[in-house]
Coordinates of C-alpha atoms in Angstrom, one line a residue:
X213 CA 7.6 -7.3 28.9
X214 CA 9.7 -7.4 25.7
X215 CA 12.1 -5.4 24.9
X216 CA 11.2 -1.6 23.2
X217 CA 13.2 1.2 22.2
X218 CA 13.6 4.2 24.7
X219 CA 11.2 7.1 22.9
X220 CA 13.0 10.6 22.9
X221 CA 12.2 12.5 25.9
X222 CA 9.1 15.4 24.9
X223 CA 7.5 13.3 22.3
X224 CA 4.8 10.8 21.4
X225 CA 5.5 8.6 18.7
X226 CA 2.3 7.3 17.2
X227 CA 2.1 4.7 14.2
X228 CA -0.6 3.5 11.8
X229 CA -0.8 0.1 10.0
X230 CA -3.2 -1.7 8.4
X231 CA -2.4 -5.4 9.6
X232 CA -4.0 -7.0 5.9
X233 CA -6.6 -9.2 7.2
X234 CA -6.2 -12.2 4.6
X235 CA -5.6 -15.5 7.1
X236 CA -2.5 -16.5 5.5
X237 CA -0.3 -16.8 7.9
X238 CA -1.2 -14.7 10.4
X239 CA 0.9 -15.9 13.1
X240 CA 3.9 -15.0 11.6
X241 CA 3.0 -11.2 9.9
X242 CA 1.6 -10.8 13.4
X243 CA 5.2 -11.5 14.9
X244 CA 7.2 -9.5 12.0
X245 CA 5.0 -6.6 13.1
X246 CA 5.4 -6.9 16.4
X247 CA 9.4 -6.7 15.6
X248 CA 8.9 -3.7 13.8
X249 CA 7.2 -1.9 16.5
X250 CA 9.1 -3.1 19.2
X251 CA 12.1 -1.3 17.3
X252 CA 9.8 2.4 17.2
X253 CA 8.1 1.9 20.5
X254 CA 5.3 4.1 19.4
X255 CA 3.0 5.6 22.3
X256 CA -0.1 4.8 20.1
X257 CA -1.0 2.6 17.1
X258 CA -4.0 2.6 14.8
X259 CA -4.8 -0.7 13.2
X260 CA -7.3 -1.7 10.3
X261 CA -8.2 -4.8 8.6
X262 CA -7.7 -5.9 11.8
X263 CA -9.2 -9.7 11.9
X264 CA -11.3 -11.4 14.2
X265 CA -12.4 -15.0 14.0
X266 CA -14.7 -15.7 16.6
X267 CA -17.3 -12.5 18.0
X268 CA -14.4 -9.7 19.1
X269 CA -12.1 -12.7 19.3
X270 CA -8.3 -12.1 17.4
X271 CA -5.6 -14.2 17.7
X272 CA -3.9 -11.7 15.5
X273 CA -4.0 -8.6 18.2
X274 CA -3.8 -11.5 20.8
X275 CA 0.2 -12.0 19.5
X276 CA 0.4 -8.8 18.8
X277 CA 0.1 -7.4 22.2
X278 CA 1.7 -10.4 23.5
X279 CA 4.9 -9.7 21.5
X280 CA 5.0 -6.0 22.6
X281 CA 3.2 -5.3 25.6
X282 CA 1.0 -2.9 24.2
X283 CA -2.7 -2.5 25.7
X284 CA -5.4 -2.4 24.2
X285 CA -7.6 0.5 23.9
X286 CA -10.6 -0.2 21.3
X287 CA -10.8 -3.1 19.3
X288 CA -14.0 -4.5 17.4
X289 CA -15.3 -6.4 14.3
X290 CA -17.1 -5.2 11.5
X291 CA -20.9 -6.0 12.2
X292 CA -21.0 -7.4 8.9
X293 CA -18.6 -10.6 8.3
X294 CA -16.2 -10.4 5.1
X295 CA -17.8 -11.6 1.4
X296 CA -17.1 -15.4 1.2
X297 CA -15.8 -15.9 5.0
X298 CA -17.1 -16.3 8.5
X299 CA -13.9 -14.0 9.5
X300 CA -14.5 -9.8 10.1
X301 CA -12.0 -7.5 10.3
X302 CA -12.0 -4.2 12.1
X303 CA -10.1 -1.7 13.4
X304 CA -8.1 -1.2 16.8
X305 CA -5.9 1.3 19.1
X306 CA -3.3 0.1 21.3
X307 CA -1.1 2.4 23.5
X308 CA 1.4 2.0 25.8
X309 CA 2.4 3.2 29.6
X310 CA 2.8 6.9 28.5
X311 CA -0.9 7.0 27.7
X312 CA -3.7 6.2 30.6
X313 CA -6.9 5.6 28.5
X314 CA -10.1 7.4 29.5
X315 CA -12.5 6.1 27.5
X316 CA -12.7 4.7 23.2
X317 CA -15.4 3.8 21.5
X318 CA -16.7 3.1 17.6
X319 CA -17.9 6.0 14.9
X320 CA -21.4 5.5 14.4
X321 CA -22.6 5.4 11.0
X322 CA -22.3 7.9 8.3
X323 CA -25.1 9.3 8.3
X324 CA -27.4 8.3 5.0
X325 CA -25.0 5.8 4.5
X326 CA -26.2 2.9 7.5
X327 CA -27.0 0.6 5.3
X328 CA -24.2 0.9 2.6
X329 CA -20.4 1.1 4.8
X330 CA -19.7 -1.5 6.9
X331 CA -19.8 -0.3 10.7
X332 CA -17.1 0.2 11.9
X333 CA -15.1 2.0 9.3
X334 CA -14.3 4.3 12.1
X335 CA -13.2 4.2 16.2
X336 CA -11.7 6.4 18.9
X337 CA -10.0 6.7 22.5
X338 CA -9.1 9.4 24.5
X339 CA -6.2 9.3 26.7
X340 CA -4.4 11.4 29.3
X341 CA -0.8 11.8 29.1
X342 CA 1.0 9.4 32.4
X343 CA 3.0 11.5 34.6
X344 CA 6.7 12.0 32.3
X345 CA 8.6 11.6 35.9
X346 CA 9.1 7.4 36.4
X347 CA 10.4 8.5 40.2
X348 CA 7.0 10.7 40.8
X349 CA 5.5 9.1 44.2
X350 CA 3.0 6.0 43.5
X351 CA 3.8 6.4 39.1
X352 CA 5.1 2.9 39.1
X353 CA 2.6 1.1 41.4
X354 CA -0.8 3.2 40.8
X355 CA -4.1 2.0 38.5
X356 CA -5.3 3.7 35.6
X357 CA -7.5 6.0 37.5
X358 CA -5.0 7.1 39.6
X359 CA -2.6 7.6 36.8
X360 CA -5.1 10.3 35.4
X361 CA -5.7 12.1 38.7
X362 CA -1.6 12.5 38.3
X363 CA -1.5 13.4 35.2
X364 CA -1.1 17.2 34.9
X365 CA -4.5 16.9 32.9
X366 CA -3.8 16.8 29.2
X367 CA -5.5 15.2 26.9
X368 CA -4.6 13.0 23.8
X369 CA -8.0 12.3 21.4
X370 CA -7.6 9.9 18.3
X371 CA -9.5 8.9 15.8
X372 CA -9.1 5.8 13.3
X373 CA -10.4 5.7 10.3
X374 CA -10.4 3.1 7.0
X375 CA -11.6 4.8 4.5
X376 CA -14.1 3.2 1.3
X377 CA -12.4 1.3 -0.7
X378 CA -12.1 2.0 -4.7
X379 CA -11.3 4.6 -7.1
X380 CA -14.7 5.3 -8.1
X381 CA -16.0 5.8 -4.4
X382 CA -14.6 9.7 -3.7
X383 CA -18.3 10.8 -2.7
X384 CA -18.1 7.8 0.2
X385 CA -15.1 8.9 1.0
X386 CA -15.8 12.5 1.4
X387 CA -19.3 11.6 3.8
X388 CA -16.7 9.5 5.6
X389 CA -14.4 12.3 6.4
X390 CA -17.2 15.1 7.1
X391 CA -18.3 12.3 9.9
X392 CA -15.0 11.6 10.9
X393 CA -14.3 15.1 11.3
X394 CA -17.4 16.3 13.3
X395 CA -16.9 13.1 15.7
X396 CA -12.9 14.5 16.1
X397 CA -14.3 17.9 16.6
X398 CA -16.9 17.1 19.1
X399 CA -14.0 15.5 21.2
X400 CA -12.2 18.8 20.4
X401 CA -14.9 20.9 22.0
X402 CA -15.2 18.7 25.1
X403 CA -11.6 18.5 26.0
X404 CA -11.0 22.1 25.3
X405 CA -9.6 23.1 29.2
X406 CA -7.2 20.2 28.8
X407 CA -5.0 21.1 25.8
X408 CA -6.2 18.4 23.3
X409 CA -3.8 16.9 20.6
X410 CA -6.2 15.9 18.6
X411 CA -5.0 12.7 16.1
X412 CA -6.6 11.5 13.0
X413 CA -5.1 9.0 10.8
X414 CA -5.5 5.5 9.0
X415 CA -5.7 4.1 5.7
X416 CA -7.4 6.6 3.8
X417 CA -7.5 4.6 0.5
X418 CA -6.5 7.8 -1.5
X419 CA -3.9 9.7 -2.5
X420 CA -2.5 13.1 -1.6
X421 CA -4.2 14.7 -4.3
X422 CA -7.6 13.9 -3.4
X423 CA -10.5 15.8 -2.1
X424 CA -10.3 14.1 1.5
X425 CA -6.7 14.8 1.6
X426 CA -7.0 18.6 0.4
X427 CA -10.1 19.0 2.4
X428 CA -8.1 18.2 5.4
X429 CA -4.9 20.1 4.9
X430 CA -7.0 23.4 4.6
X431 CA -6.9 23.8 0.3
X432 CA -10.6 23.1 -0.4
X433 CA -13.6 22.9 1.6
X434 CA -16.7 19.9 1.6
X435 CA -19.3 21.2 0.4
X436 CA -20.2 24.1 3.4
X437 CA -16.8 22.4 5.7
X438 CA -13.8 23.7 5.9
X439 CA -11.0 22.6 8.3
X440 CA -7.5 22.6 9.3
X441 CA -5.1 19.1 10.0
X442 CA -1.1 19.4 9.2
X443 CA -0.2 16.6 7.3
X444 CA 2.9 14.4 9.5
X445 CA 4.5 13.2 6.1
X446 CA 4.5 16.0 4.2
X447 CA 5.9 18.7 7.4
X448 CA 8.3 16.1 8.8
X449 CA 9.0 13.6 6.0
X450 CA 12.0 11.9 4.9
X451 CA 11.8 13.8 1.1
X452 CA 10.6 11.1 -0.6
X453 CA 7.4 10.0 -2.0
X454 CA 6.4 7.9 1.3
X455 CA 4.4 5.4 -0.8
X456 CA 2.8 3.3 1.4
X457 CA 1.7 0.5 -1.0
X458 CA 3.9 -0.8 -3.6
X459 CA 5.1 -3.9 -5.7
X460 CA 7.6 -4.2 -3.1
X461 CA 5.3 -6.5 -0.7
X462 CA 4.9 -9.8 -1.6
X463 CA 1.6 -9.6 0.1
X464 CA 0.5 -6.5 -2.1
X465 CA 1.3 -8.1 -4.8
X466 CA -0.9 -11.3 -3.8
X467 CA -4.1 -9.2 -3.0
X468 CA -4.0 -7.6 -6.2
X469 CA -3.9 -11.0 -7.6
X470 CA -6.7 -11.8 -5.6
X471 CA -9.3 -8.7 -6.5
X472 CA -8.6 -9.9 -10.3
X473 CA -5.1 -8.0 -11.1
X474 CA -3.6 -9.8 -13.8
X475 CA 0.0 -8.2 -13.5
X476 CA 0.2 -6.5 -10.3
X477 CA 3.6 -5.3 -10.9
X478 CA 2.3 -2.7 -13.0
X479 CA 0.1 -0.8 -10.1
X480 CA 1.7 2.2 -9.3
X481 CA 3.1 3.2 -5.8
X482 CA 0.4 5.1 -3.8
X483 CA 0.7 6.9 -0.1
X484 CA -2.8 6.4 1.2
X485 CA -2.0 5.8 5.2
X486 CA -1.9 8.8 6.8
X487 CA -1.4 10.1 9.8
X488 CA -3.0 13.9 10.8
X489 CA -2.5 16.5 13.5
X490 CA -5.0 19.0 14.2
X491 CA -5.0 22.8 14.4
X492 CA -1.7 24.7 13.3
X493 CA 0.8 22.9 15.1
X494 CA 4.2 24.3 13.6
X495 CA 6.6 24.9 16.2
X496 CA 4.1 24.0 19.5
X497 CA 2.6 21.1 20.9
X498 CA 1.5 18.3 18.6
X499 CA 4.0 19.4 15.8
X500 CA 5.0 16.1 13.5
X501 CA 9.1 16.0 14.3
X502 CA 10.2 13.1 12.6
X503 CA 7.8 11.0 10.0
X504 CA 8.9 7.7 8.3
X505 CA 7.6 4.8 6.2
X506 CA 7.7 2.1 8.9
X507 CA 7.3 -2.0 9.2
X508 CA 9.4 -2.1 6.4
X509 CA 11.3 -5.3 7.6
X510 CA 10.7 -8.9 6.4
X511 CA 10.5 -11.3 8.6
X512 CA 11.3 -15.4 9.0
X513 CA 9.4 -16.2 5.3
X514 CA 11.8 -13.1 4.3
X515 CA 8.0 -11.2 3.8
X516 CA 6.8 -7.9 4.9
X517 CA 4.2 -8.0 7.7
X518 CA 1.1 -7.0 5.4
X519 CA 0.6 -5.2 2.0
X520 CA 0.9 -2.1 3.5
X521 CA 3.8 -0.7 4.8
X522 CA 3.3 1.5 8.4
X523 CA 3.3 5.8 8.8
X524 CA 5.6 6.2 12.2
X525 CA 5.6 10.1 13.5
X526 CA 7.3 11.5 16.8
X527 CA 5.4 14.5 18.0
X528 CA 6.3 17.4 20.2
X529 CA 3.6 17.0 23.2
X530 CA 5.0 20.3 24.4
X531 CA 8.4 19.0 26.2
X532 CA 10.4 18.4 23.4
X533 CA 13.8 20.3 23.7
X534 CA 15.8 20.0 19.5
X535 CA 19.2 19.8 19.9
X536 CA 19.0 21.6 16.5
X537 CA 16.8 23.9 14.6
X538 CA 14.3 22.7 11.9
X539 CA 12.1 23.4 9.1
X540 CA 9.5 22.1 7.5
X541 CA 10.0 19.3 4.7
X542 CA 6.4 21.0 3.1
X543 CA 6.4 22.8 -0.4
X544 CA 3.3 24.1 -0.2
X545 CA 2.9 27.5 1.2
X546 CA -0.3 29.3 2.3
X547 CA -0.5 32.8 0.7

């Protein structure tokens, strides 16, 4: 088993990344990743453009989870391959031992849209929380199922998401959300006698200002919808701007090259990975503690692991004892 951080006691850290599926060196981005997370030893991890070569076969996650000992929870191709390649990418969730996995699956299509977004552009797990106690009777030796029987019968529900690509595609990417949304609430619903913390987060491919993003931090409804998600960067970020894309990766700047950017150093920085917690969580179970840009490191090539750079957030799953009181990094206020 490789070597991982020790997480803080009362929390779940939870990362997303989207792994760039270009085939350049896969291997090795695979491997700087691996480093990165090894260093945050998040609980759970959302991947997109996550590629596969062969059916559901990926070397990629096969390193990966090889180099962290992270399991695997839901992983599968688009149904469709990639323009110009036999490769598809896809999306996964890993988790580790704090997390016994029920059950994960794909979002089905968006509904009017089957035959326009590539399937799937969504997934989903459910886990129970593991028993916190390592010295509880049969922890270290007992299955899965066991595990959950154990488990004083929480529940942690998460859904993945990469959203449409392109400026021009806000519509898509609203359907996409509404979907998204219902599927996360229908989990919500089920699991209600088990204290869901209900997760949704990826790469959203738009920017804080958008509809999606406003629609899911309570400023603006879809159409009829409303809902209610805090927002990990903007409660518990670092201050800055948390870009997650920028001229800073090599490999950003190499697939702007590649969709026809002639000077890629002059796209600005965007956030556009996300991570999301539902309900109002502020001071309670599921409240974002600690948010951070993450996989920033370069590794042997002296590269980043992809062209985007991670979302990391520690969350309160109830247990969480500060050592110090905190307030929200937000500057938005609900009147």
């Amino acid at each position: 088993m490789p070597d991982r951080a020790n997480p803080d006691p009362g929390t779940l850290t939870i990362t997303t990344f989207n792994v760039l599926h270009d085939d350049q060196d896969r291997t090795g981005r695979a491997l700087t990743a691996a480093a990165g997370l090894n260093a945050s030893a998040p609980d759970l991890v959302l991947l997109q453009e996550l590629p596969f070569e062969h059916g559901r076969s990926s070397a990629y996650l096969d390193t990966l989870t090889a180099a962290t000992g992270l399991a695997v929870a839901q992983a599968a191709p688009l149904t469709a391959p990639r323009p110009h390649t036999t490769d598809r990418s896809g999306l996964g969730i890993l988790h580790g031992p704090s997390l016994v996995l029920e059950e994960a699956g794909t979002l089905p299509p968006v509904p009017g849209f089957e035959d326009y977004l590539p399937v799937p552009q969504g997934s989903w797990a459910v886990f129970a929380e593991a028993p916190s106690d390592p010295a509880q009777p049969g922890t270290a030796q007992s299955g899965p199922a066991d595990q959950v029987r154990q488990a004083p019968g929480r529940a942690v529900a998460v859904v993945n998401l990469h959203g449409v690509w392109g400026g021009d595609r806000a519509y898509e990417r609203e359907q996409q959300m509404l979907h998204a949304v219902r599927w996360a609430e229908s989990l919500r619903q089920r699991l209600a006698d088990r204290e869901p913390l209900l997760v949704l987060g990826g790469d959203l491919n738009t920017v804080p200002e958008s509809s999606v993003i406003r629609y899911l931090t309570g400023l603006q409804p879809l159409g009829s919808a409303g809902t209610y998600w805090v927002d990990a960067w903007e409660h518990a970020g670092d201050g800055t701007a948390g870009h997650t894309t920028s001229a800073d990766s090599a490999w950003f700047l190499e697939t702007a090259r590649g969709v026809g950017i002639q000077r890629p150093e002059s796209v600005p920085p965007r956030r556009i990975d996300y991570l999301f917690i539902r309900d109002w969580v502020y001071g309670r179970r599921g409240e974002p503690l600690a948010t951070r840009v993450d996989l920033t490191g370069t590794g042997h090539t002296g590269r980043h692991a992809s062209d985007h750079f991670a979302v990391t957030t520690e969350v309160d799953t109830g247990h969480h004892q500060p050592t110090a009181l905190r307030t929200s990094s937000a500057t938005r206020t609900l009147n």
